[in-house]
Short mmCIF file of C-alpha atoms and ligand atoms in Angstrom, two decimals:
data_model
loop_
_atom_site.label_atom_id
_atom_site.label_comp_id
_atom_site.label_asym_id
_atom_site.label_seq_id
_atom_site.Cartn_x
_atom_site.Cartn_y
_atom_site.Cartn_z
CA MET A 23 -6.27 -16.90 -24.30
CA ASN A 24 -6.87 -19.85 -22.35
CA ALA A 25 -6.78 -20.49 -19.30
CA PRO A 26 -3.70 -22.84 -17.73
CA LYS A 27 -3.87 -25.37 -16.24
CA LEU A 28 -3.39 -26.13 -12.52
CA LEU A 29 -0.17 -28.33 -11.76
CA PHE A 30 -2.37 -30.38 -10.25
CA GLU A 31 -4.31 -31.14 -13.47
CA GLN A 32 -0.51 -31.56 -15.44
CA ALA A 33 0.71 -34.34 -12.33
CA LYS A 34 1.37 -37.68 -13.30
CA ALA A 35 1.75 -40.54 -10.88
CA GLY A 36 5.75 -40.87 -11.06
CA ASN A 37 6.59 -37.62 -11.99
CA ARG A 38 9.83 -36.11 -10.53
CA GLY A 39 11.77 -33.54 -10.58
CA TRP A 40 15.76 -33.13 -9.70
CA ALA A 41 17.08 -35.24 -6.73
CA PRO A 42 20.28 -35.09 -5.50
CA ARG A 43 22.56 -38.62 -6.09
CA PRO A 44 23.03 -40.70 -3.04
CA PRO A 45 24.82 -38.99 -0.77
CA GLY A 46 28.07 -42.20 -0.50
CA VAL A 47 26.95 -42.25 3.22
CA PRO A 48 24.51 -43.64 5.72
CA GLU A 49 21.42 -41.96 5.69
CA PRO A 50 19.35 -42.28 8.42
CA SER A 51 15.38 -42.27 7.56
CA ALA A 52 13.22 -39.43 8.97
CA ALA A 53 11.63 -41.33 11.50
CA GLU A 54 15.03 -41.50 13.31
CA LEU A 55 15.57 -37.33 13.77
CA ILE A 56 11.92 -36.34 13.86
CA PRO A 57 9.71 -37.35 16.93
CA ALA A 58 6.59 -39.54 15.80
CA LYS A 59 4.32 -36.75 16.28
CA TYR A 60 5.44 -34.55 13.85
CA LEU A 61 5.20 -37.55 10.99
CA ARG A 62 2.73 -37.66 8.24
CA SER A 63 0.95 -41.21 8.27
CA GLU A 64 0.42 -40.76 4.53
CA PRO A 65 2.64 -38.90 1.88
CA ALA A 66 1.36 -34.97 1.45
CA ASP A 67 -0.83 -34.85 -1.73
CA LEU A 68 1.44 -33.12 -3.84
CA PRO A 69 1.08 -32.48 -7.19
CA GLU A 70 4.19 -35.15 -9.33
CA VAL A 71 5.51 -32.92 -12.19
CA SER A 72 9.04 -32.42 -13.63
CA GLU A 73 11.29 -30.09 -12.55
CA LEU A 74 10.84 -28.24 -16.38
CA ASP A 75 6.89 -28.58 -16.22
CA ALA A 76 7.32 -26.81 -12.26
CA VAL A 77 9.09 -24.00 -14.10
CA ARG A 78 7.29 -23.37 -16.86
CA HIS A 79 3.46 -23.67 -15.22
CA PHE A 80 5.39 -21.03 -12.59
CA THR A 81 6.77 -18.71 -15.17
CA ARG A 82 3.31 -19.03 -17.55
CA LEU A 83 1.64 -17.82 -14.41
CA SER A 84 3.92 -15.27 -13.33
CA GLN A 85 3.17 -13.50 -16.80
CA LEU A 86 -0.36 -13.16 -16.24
CA ASN A 87 -0.42 -11.04 -13.38
CA ALA A 88 -1.12 -7.46 -14.18
CA CYS A 89 1.95 -5.23 -12.93
CA ILE A 90 3.52 -1.86 -13.10
CA ASP A 91 6.43 -3.98 -15.77
CA THR A 92 3.95 -4.83 -17.47
CA HIS A 93 0.75 -2.55 -17.59
CA PHE A 94 -0.12 0.93 -17.00
CA TYR A 95 -1.64 0.47 -13.40
CA PRO A 96 -3.65 3.81 -11.95
CA LEU A 97 -4.57 2.02 -8.96
CA GLY A 98 -5.56 5.21 -7.02
CA SER A 99 -4.47 5.57 -3.37
CA CYS A 100 -1.69 2.90 -4.33
CA THR A 101 1.02 4.58 -6.28
CA MET A 102 1.92 1.99 -8.59
CA LYS A 103 4.94 3.66 -9.53
CA TYR A 104 8.08 2.60 -11.14
CA ASN A 105 10.62 0.62 -9.26
CA PRO A 106 13.76 2.28 -10.39
CA ARG A 107 16.06 -1.23 -10.72
CA VAL A 108 18.91 0.42 -9.10
CA ASN A 109 17.29 0.15 -5.96
CA GLU A 110 16.81 -3.92 -7.02
CA LYS A 111 21.09 -3.29 -7.03
CA VAL A 112 21.97 -1.77 -4.37
CA ALA A 113 19.45 -3.98 -1.68
CA ALA A 114 21.00 -7.25 -3.42
CA LEU A 115 24.82 -5.64 -2.52
CA PRO A 116 26.13 -8.74 -0.47
CA ASN A 117 26.97 -6.87 2.62
CA PHE A 118 23.35 -5.89 2.57
CA ALA A 119 21.66 -9.01 1.55
CA GLY A 120 23.85 -10.72 3.60
CA MET A 121 23.62 -9.39 6.81
CA HIS A 122 22.91 -11.47 9.78
CA PRO A 123 19.74 -9.99 11.26
CA PHE A 124 21.30 -10.62 15.28
CA ALA A 125 24.29 -9.62 14.11
CA PRO A 126 25.95 -7.11 16.71
CA ASP A 127 26.17 -3.19 16.25
CA GLU A 128 29.51 -3.47 15.26
CA CYS A 129 29.47 -6.06 12.73
CA ALA A 130 26.53 -3.67 11.19
CA GLN A 131 27.77 -0.54 10.85
CA GLY A 132 27.49 -0.08 6.91
CA THR A 133 23.60 -1.23 7.28
CA LEU A 134 23.20 0.93 10.96
CA GLY A 135 24.64 3.96 8.50
CA MET A 136 22.26 3.29 5.57
CA LEU A 137 19.44 3.76 8.41
CA HIS A 138 20.45 6.38 10.44
CA GLY A 139 20.84 8.19 7.03
CA LEU A 140 17.22 6.93 5.93
CA GLN A 141 15.80 8.18 9.16
CA GLN A 142 16.99 11.70 9.11
CA MET A 143 15.84 11.91 5.14
CA LEU A 144 12.56 10.86 6.24
CA GLN A 145 12.65 13.81 9.07
CA GLU A 146 13.56 16.23 7.06
CA ILE A 147 11.24 15.16 4.48
CA CYS A 148 8.14 14.83 6.55
CA GLY A 149 9.18 17.78 9.58
CA MET A 150 9.31 15.38 12.38
CA SER A 151 12.14 14.92 14.83
CA ALA A 152 12.67 11.29 14.98
CA PHE A 153 11.56 8.22 13.33
CA SER A 154 11.00 4.63 13.64
CA LEU A 155 11.34 2.02 10.69
CA HIS A 156 10.02 -0.94 12.65
CA CYS A 157 7.19 -0.99 10.93
CA ALA A 158 6.20 -3.76 8.61
CA ALA A 159 3.56 -1.48 6.16
CA GLY A 160 1.54 1.26 6.47
CA ALA A 161 -1.43 -0.04 8.12
CA HIS A 162 1.29 -1.57 10.79
CA GLY A 163 2.83 1.92 11.31
CA GLU A 164 -1.32 3.58 11.94
CA LEU A 165 -1.55 1.27 14.85
CA ALA A 166 2.21 3.01 15.77
CA GLY A 167 1.33 6.21 15.62
CA ILE A 168 -2.01 4.75 17.80
CA LEU A 169 -0.57 3.48 20.99
CA VAL A 170 1.81 5.83 20.50
CA SER A 171 -0.64 8.60 21.36
CA ARG A 172 -2.35 6.35 23.52
CA ALA A 173 0.93 6.02 25.72
CA TYR A 174 1.48 9.71 25.74
CA HIS A 175 -2.06 10.01 27.13
CA LYS A 176 -1.34 7.80 29.37
CA SER A 177 2.01 9.50 30.22
CA ARG A 178 0.09 12.40 31.42
CA GLY A 179 -2.43 10.90 33.87
CA GLU A 180 -5.39 11.06 30.85
CA LYS A 181 -7.20 8.51 29.87
CA ARG A 182 -8.98 9.37 26.34
CA THR A 183 -11.12 6.87 24.74
CA ARG A 184 -11.87 8.44 21.21
CA VAL A 185 -10.27 8.44 17.52
CA VAL A 186 -11.83 11.46 14.75
CA LEU A 187 -11.38 10.33 11.45
CA PRO A 188 -13.39 11.86 8.04
CA ASP A 189 -15.70 10.29 6.40
CA THR A 190 -13.44 9.37 3.17
CA ALA A 191 -10.29 7.76 5.56
CA HIS A 192 -9.29 4.37 4.16
CA GLY A 193 -10.25 1.39 5.80
CA THR A 194 -7.35 0.66 7.40
CA ASN A 195 -7.59 3.83 10.04
CA PRO A 196 -10.74 2.64 11.58
CA ALA A 197 -9.43 -0.71 12.09
CA SER A 198 -6.20 0.39 13.53
CA ALA A 199 -8.24 2.54 15.70
CA ARG A 200 -10.14 -0.30 16.84
CA LEU A 201 -7.29 -2.22 17.57
CA GLY A 202 -5.40 0.23 19.38
CA GLY A 203 -8.87 0.25 21.83
CA PHE A 204 -10.41 3.40 20.45
CA GLU A 205 -14.08 4.14 19.57
CA VAL A 206 -13.99 5.43 16.45
CA VAL A 207 -15.37 8.41 14.95
CA THR A 208 -16.55 10.11 11.64
CA VAL A 209 -16.64 13.20 10.66
CA SER A 210 -19.05 14.40 7.30
CA SER A 211 -17.11 15.96 4.50
CA ASN A 212 -18.24 19.11 3.56
CA SER A 213 -19.18 20.48 -0.44
CA ARG A 214 -15.27 20.45 -1.14
CA GLY A 215 -14.91 17.00 -0.36
CA ARG A 216 -12.82 18.82 2.50
CA THR A 217 -13.45 17.71 6.20
CA SER A 218 -16.15 19.86 7.70
CA LEU A 219 -14.53 22.17 10.13
CA SER A 220 -17.95 22.39 11.79
CA ALA A 221 -18.47 18.66 12.16
CA LEU A 222 -14.61 18.00 13.42
CA ARG A 223 -15.91 20.86 16.02
CA GLU A 224 -18.92 19.44 17.06
CA VAL A 225 -16.93 16.06 18.04
CA MET A 226 -13.95 17.18 19.77
CA ASP A 227 -13.08 17.53 23.11
CA GLY A 228 -11.12 16.01 25.93
CA SER A 229 -12.30 12.41 25.39
CA VAL A 230 -10.60 12.31 21.64
CA ALA A 231 -6.87 11.40 21.68
CA LEU A 232 -6.22 11.84 18.00
CA PHE A 233 -7.59 12.77 14.66
CA MET A 234 -6.27 10.64 11.84
CA LEU A 235 -6.33 12.51 8.54
CA THR A 236 -5.30 11.59 5.69
CA ASN A 237 -3.66 14.87 3.24
CA PRO A 238 -4.26 15.09 0.21
CA ASN A 239 -7.11 13.01 1.25
CA THR A 240 -8.57 9.82 -0.30
CA LEU A 241 -10.70 12.47 -2.76
CA GLY A 242 -7.25 13.63 -3.90
CA LEU A 243 -8.11 17.06 -2.30
CA PHE A 244 -5.58 18.90 -0.34
CA GLU A 245 -6.87 19.54 2.72
CA ASP A 246 -6.58 23.81 2.61
CA GLU A 247 -7.70 24.09 6.18
CA ILE A 248 -5.45 21.86 8.09
CA LEU A 249 -4.05 25.21 9.87
CA GLU A 250 -7.40 25.68 11.71
CA ILE A 251 -7.66 21.59 11.49
CA ALA A 252 -4.57 21.42 13.95
CA ASP A 253 -5.84 24.37 15.88
CA ILE A 254 -9.32 22.74 16.29
CA VAL A 255 -8.15 19.46 17.65
CA HIS A 256 -4.17 20.51 19.41
CA GLY A 257 -6.97 22.75 21.04
CA CYS A 258 -8.91 19.82 22.59
CA GLY A 259 -4.92 18.54 23.74
CA ALA A 260 -5.84 15.53 21.38
CA LEU A 261 -2.91 14.54 18.66
CA LEU A 262 -3.22 14.67 14.73
CA TYR A 263 -2.41 12.28 12.50
CA LEU A 264 -1.27 12.19 9.71
CA ASP A 265 -2.26 8.58 7.04
CA GLY A 266 1.15 9.60 5.07
CA ALA A 267 -0.20 7.27 2.20
CA ASN A 268 -0.54 9.60 0.58
CA LEU A 269 3.37 11.82 0.74
CA ASN A 270 3.62 10.69 -2.60
CA ALA A 271 1.76 14.53 -3.06
CA LEU A 272 3.77 16.62 -0.59
CA ALA A 273 7.32 15.07 -0.46
CA GLY A 274 10.03 17.91 -1.41
CA VAL A 275 7.34 20.45 -1.48
CA VAL A 276 5.88 20.95 1.59
CA ARG A 277 6.33 19.48 5.08
CA PRO A 278 3.54 17.41 7.73
CA GLY A 279 5.17 18.99 10.57
CA ASP A 280 4.85 22.45 9.30
CA LEU A 281 1.27 21.31 8.84
CA GLY A 282 0.78 20.73 12.39
CA PHE A 283 1.13 17.05 12.34
CA ASP A 284 2.53 14.87 15.19
CA ILE A 285 2.47 11.13 13.97
CA VAL A 286 2.94 10.42 10.38
CA HIS A 287 3.05 6.89 8.97
CA VAL A 288 5.05 6.70 5.30
CA ASN A 289 4.07 3.71 2.98
CA THR A 290 7.34 3.09 1.09
CA HIS A 291 6.08 1.10 -1.67
CA LYS A 292 3.80 4.17 -2.52
CA THR A 293 5.55 7.36 -1.79
CA LEU A 294 9.93 5.72 -1.90
CA SER A 295 9.05 3.41 -4.69
CA THR A 296 9.66 -0.03 -3.43
CA PRO A 297 7.87 -3.07 -4.56
CA HIS A 298 4.23 -4.02 -3.49
CA GLY A 299 4.64 -7.17 -1.05
CA GLY A 300 2.18 -9.30 -2.40
CA GLY A 301 1.95 -10.30 0.85
CA GLY A 302 5.66 -9.95 1.13
CA PRO A 303 7.68 -7.87 3.70
CA GLY A 304 6.52 -3.95 3.62
CA ALA A 305 8.30 -1.03 5.80
CA GLY A 306 5.57 1.81 6.95
CA PRO A 307 7.97 4.03 9.43
CA VAL A 308 6.75 5.88 12.01
CA GLY A 309 7.60 9.55 12.60
CA VAL A 310 6.73 11.98 15.04
CA ALA A 311 7.12 15.91 16.83
CA ALA A 312 9.89 15.59 19.62
CA HIS A 313 7.21 15.65 22.64
CA LEU A 314 6.23 11.95 21.47
CA ALA A 315 10.00 10.49 20.72
CA GLU A 316 10.49 8.32 23.83
CA PHE A 317 7.38 6.33 22.95
CA LEU A 318 8.39 5.22 19.47
CA PRO A 319 8.27 1.75 18.72
CA GLY A 320 10.94 -0.81 17.80
CA TRP A 321 14.50 0.56 17.98
CA VAL A 322 15.79 3.68 16.43
CA VAL A 323 19.51 3.94 15.17
CA THR A 324 21.12 6.83 16.84
CA GLU A 325 25.24 7.96 15.74
CA ASP A 326 27.49 9.02 18.19
CA GLY A 327 30.77 10.23 16.96
CA GLY A 328 30.22 8.15 13.72
CA VAL A 329 29.31 5.09 15.52
CA TYR A 330 25.73 4.02 15.48
CA SER A 331 23.91 1.67 17.51
CA LEU A 332 20.40 0.51 17.64
CA GLN A 333 18.94 1.90 20.95
CA ARG A 334 15.45 1.47 22.13
CA PRO A 335 13.22 4.87 22.26
CA PRO A 336 12.98 5.38 26.47
CA SER A 337 9.18 4.82 27.19
CA SER A 338 8.82 2.32 23.63
CA ILE A 339 5.29 1.51 22.76
CA GLY A 340 7.05 -1.69 22.32
CA LEU A 341 8.15 -4.53 19.93
CA LEU A 342 5.79 -4.68 17.21
CA ARG A 343 7.75 -6.96 15.07
CA GLY A 344 10.81 -8.75 15.20
CA PHE A 345 13.90 -6.51 14.68
CA ALA A 346 14.82 -3.50 13.13
CA GLY A 347 12.43 -3.26 10.26
CA SER A 348 12.38 -4.91 6.55
CA VAL A 349 15.69 -4.08 6.16
CA GLY A 350 15.45 -4.98 2.78
CA ILE A 351 12.71 -2.55 1.50
CA LEU A 352 14.12 0.18 3.12
CA THR A 353 17.54 -0.36 1.34
CA ARG A 354 15.39 0.23 -1.19
CA ALA A 355 13.81 3.83 -0.34
CA TYR A 356 16.85 4.57 0.83
CA ALA A 357 19.04 4.02 -2.81
CA TYR A 358 15.58 6.00 -4.22
CA LEU A 359 15.67 8.65 -2.39
CA ARG A 360 19.82 8.46 -2.70
CA ALA A 361 19.39 8.99 -5.91
CA LEU A 362 16.79 11.86 -6.44
CA GLY A 363 17.77 13.98 -4.00
CA PRO A 364 15.80 16.76 -2.72
CA GLU A 365 15.71 18.47 -6.45
CA GLY A 366 14.17 14.92 -7.92
CA LEU A 367 12.04 14.28 -5.35
CA ARG A 368 10.16 17.71 -5.52
CA GLU A 369 10.50 16.69 -9.14
CA HIS A 370 8.74 13.41 -8.63
CA THR A 371 6.31 14.72 -6.80
CA LEU A 372 4.80 17.53 -9.07
CA GLY A 373 5.19 15.12 -11.76
CA ALA A 374 2.36 13.30 -10.18
CA VAL A 375 0.39 16.09 -9.77
CA THR A 376 0.74 17.21 -13.61
CA SER A 377 -0.06 14.02 -14.88
CA ALA A 378 -3.38 13.44 -12.54
CA ASN A 379 -4.80 16.49 -13.56
CA TYR A 380 -3.45 16.32 -17.25
CA LEU A 381 -6.22 12.98 -16.82
CA ARG A 382 -8.72 15.14 -15.08
CA ALA A 383 -8.83 17.76 -18.03
CA ARG A 384 -9.31 15.65 -20.41
CA LEU A 385 -11.94 13.12 -18.76
CA SER A 386 -13.70 14.72 -16.55
CA GLY A 387 -16.41 16.19 -19.41
CA THR A 388 -16.94 12.90 -20.19
CA PHE A 389 -16.77 11.18 -16.54
CA ALA A 390 -18.08 13.72 -13.87
CA PRO A 391 -15.35 15.11 -11.33
CA HIS A 392 -16.48 14.38 -7.54
CA VAL A 393 -15.21 17.90 -6.71
CA ASP A 394 -14.19 20.17 -9.61
CA GLU A 395 -11.14 21.78 -8.78
CA PRO A 396 -7.57 20.58 -9.29
CA CYS A 397 -6.79 17.69 -8.18
CA MET A 398 -3.06 16.87 -6.54
CA HIS A 399 -2.47 12.94 -7.77
CA GLU A 400 -4.98 11.47 -7.76
CA CYS A 401 -8.60 12.50 -9.02
CA VAL A 402 -11.87 10.83 -8.66
CA LEU A 403 -14.20 10.58 -11.23
CA SER A 404 -17.74 9.20 -11.46
CA ALA A 405 -19.68 7.12 -13.74
CA ARG A 406 -23.09 7.67 -12.23
CA ALA A 407 -23.42 9.02 -16.20
CA GLN A 408 -22.79 6.11 -17.72
CA LYS A 409 -24.37 4.07 -14.80
CA GLU A 410 -27.83 5.82 -16.50
CA ARG A 411 -26.76 4.65 -19.85
CA GLY A 412 -26.64 1.37 -18.65
CA ALA A 413 -23.36 0.29 -17.37
CA ARG A 414 -21.44 0.58 -13.86
CA ALA A 415 -17.66 1.24 -12.85
CA LEU A 416 -16.91 -2.35 -12.53
CA ASP A 417 -17.67 -2.96 -16.43
CA ILE A 418 -15.58 0.35 -17.41
CA ALA A 419 -12.72 -1.20 -15.19
CA MET A 420 -13.80 -4.60 -16.94
CA CYS A 421 -13.41 -2.64 -20.58
CA LEU A 422 -9.91 -0.89 -19.59
CA LEU A 423 -8.68 -5.35 -19.17
CA ASP A 424 -9.29 -5.41 -22.39
CA ALA A 425 -7.69 -2.31 -24.08
CA GLY A 426 -4.65 -3.45 -21.82
CA PHE A 427 -4.78 -1.55 -19.13
CA HIS A 428 -5.16 -2.25 -15.34
CA PRO A 429 -8.40 -0.39 -13.71
CA PRO A 430 -8.21 2.12 -11.52
CA THR A 431 -10.01 1.85 -8.43
CA THR A 432 -13.69 1.49 -8.11
CA TYR A 433 -16.07 2.33 -5.38
CA PHE A 434 -13.79 3.99 -2.98
CA PRO A 435 -13.81 5.81 -1.46
CA LEU A 436 -17.02 5.81 -0.35
CA ILE A 437 -19.07 8.40 -0.49
CA VAL A 438 -18.62 8.75 -4.33
CA GLU A 439 -21.57 7.28 -6.61
CA GLU A 440 -19.49 4.52 -9.12
CA ALA A 441 -15.99 6.33 -8.56
CA LEU A 442 -13.01 6.00 -10.64
CA MET A 443 -10.04 6.87 -8.42
CA ILE A 444 -7.24 6.85 -10.88
CA GLU A 445 -3.34 7.74 -10.11
CA PRO A 446 -1.39 7.63 -12.75
CA THR A 447 1.97 8.62 -11.14
CA GLU A 448 4.92 10.33 -12.62
CA SER A 449 6.48 7.60 -13.71
CA GLU A 450 4.13 7.32 -16.86
CA SER A 451 4.94 9.48 -20.86
CA ARG A 452 2.11 11.76 -22.02
CA GLU A 453 1.27 8.67 -24.69
CA THR A 454 0.81 6.42 -22.45
CA LEU A 455 -1.59 8.72 -20.48
CA ASP A 456 -3.72 10.11 -23.37
CA ALA A 457 -3.67 6.11 -25.00
CA PHE A 458 -5.49 5.50 -21.44
CA VAL A 459 -7.84 8.79 -21.71
CA ASP A 460 -8.61 7.63 -25.36
CA ALA A 461 -9.84 3.44 -24.05
CA LEU A 462 -12.02 5.54 -21.75
CA LEU A 463 -14.01 7.33 -24.43
CA GLU A 464 -13.77 4.34 -26.20
CA ILE A 465 -15.86 2.88 -23.89
CA ASP A 466 -17.93 5.55 -22.94
CA ARG A 467 -18.58 5.54 -26.64
CA LEU A 468 -19.62 1.73 -26.19
CA ILE A 469 -21.44 2.10 -23.82
CA THR A 470 -23.69 4.08 -25.51
CA SER A 471 -24.07 1.85 -28.41
CA ASP A 472 -23.84 -1.30 -26.71
CA PRO A 473 -23.83 -1.58 -23.39
CA GLU A 474 -24.29 -5.45 -23.18
CA ALA A 475 -20.87 -5.42 -24.86
CA ALA A 476 -19.56 -3.34 -21.51
CA HIS A 477 -21.32 -6.09 -19.48
CA ALA A 478 -19.05 -9.02 -21.03
CA ALA A 479 -15.97 -7.81 -20.82
CA PRO A 480 -13.56 -9.07 -20.33
CA ARG A 481 -12.66 -11.04 -23.17
CA SER A 482 -9.03 -11.30 -23.56
CA THR A 483 -8.43 -12.60 -20.34
CA PRO A 484 -7.72 -15.98 -19.58
CA VAL A 485 -10.71 -15.83 -17.50
CA GLY A 486 -13.55 -13.53 -18.24
CA ARG A 487 -15.89 -11.74 -15.53
CA LEU A 488 -15.26 -13.96 -11.72
CA ASP A 489 -18.46 -14.06 -9.31
CA GLU A 490 -16.45 -11.74 -6.65
CA VAL A 491 -18.76 -12.79 -3.91
CA ARG A 492 -18.73 -16.19 -4.63
CA ALA A 493 -14.93 -16.76 -4.52
CA ALA A 494 -15.09 -14.31 -1.07
CA ARG A 495 -17.70 -16.59 0.49
CA GLU A 496 -17.09 -19.70 -0.84
CA PRO A 497 -13.40 -19.80 -1.75
CA VAL A 498 -11.59 -23.45 -3.07
CA LEU A 499 -8.72 -23.47 -0.73
CA VAL A 500 -8.40 -27.31 -1.54
CA TRP A 501 -7.66 -30.01 -4.16
CA LYS A 502 -7.80 -33.03 -4.13
CA GLY A 503 -6.74 -34.56 -6.86
CA ASP A 504 -9.31 -36.54 -9.43
CA SER A 505 -12.12 -35.76 -7.07
CA GLY A 506 -12.24 -31.97 -8.38
CA PRO A 507 -12.04 -29.14 -6.38
CA SER A 508 -13.82 -28.69 -2.94
CA ALA A 509 -14.66 -26.09 -0.29
CA GLY A 510 -11.95 -25.27 1.75
CA PRO A 511 -12.35 -24.84 6.08
C1 PLP B 607 -2.78 2.24 1.59
C2 PLP B 607 -3.41 2.85 2.33
C3 PLP B 607 -2.62 2.51 3.83
C4 PLP B 607 -2.74 1.08 3.73
O1 PLP B 607 -0.80 0.55 4.02
P1 PLP B 607 -0.79 -0.72 3.59
O2 PLP B 607 0.66 -0.72 3.77
O3 PLP B 607 -1.82 -1.33 2.98
O4 PLP B 607 -1.12 -1.24 4.99
C5 PLP B 607 -3.97 3.12 4.27
N1 PLP B 607 -3.84 4.28 4.33
C6 PLP B 607 -4.24 4.48 2.78
C7 PLP B 607 -4.55 6.58 2.82
C8 PLP B 607 -4.12 4.54 1.91
O5 PLP B 607 -3.47 5.10 0.90
#
């Protein structure tokens, strides 16, 4: 496959897209309408192409993407499940899609009723007393949860300065804790890949505001000592936070509130099948136990005698973005939950866990499992034996591209050598899972017979292996026509 040309390379001076006909009324110039300081002195450096060429260019680019609609996409921790099209249809209903964000509550009863229904379902699924749908992503929900914990301790006249998390935590956890003004303390995992209770006991004291845990954790393992963990944390007056990114392994089966969690965020683009943003809007609803409800961010939707309204929680940590939330995304999440119902949700959860264990069982003789136990929704394997034969996890990922699969997450969690973190989700058929396993076993044989060939992958993609370090350090952000690419600022 050849790399497509950039739009600038296709451009020819004088090419034009569609232009409206002259309007037949006087046309003021830009200088008459816009203050001079906002006007360009020279025309913008835009590629001149016809409308059809522009359409073809972007359509081709969109088809070069690996996405869930074209490829099996077992990216661990990311839950790349199928986004049912009925969600899109519901979100596009004109009365949802056309609702003005500033519409008064009395004109938005349908939308508010839908958001209220989503809050109720999330409360039931998570075993939490209240939810705010305000936040725009998982990490955003984390920050909100951390600020809720700060406000809670402050309201009790306590100044707690530390947030504790396990060494398997997603990178956003320490980042959110730092942003929230806390010092971060890491506790190690034990040989079973779970939080070490003795390490936890050692760091927990009256200076800790919050213990942030992902359960199942990022090794795909259920923290089976969670009740003891909750006792230790609460015994110090701290709060227990669930990074709910992996809720797709619990939903409909286990409620985080019953495990002792005080705060949880939910990634709708993972568990609830809304699209992974691509930089677009997302949603990270935050749920809390009763004693924290007054601190929730943004607004919550309340119902009184069949009338819905947006209310600021009395001691809210405030606004972290505009409006009630990413309503278009939340509508999709609502549609997904209503289409499944409680039984369907449970089936999805069990399906995700079954798929991951199927892959683990078929692959663990070739790729060593980090912990040799049944997993939850994802399995973490190691390519250390392959590394000894001359090819690394990165080479395996690149070979998978040639085999027609999006690679799994590699080199995360950081504590696993040559990690391959595989999350198949419930969406995939047995045939797809088998084809993926067969491809990995074939790659393993290739590494034995010809490790150099593994280093040369991928060969079938528009560009070969990229220098990711250089791409990050010297990004080419500006294209100056004929003078060639130049580094951006
Ligand atoms: C995906 C993920 C996050 C971050 O969620 P975003 O919506 O990408 O901000 C946090 N923690 C874990 C464990 C995750 O898998």
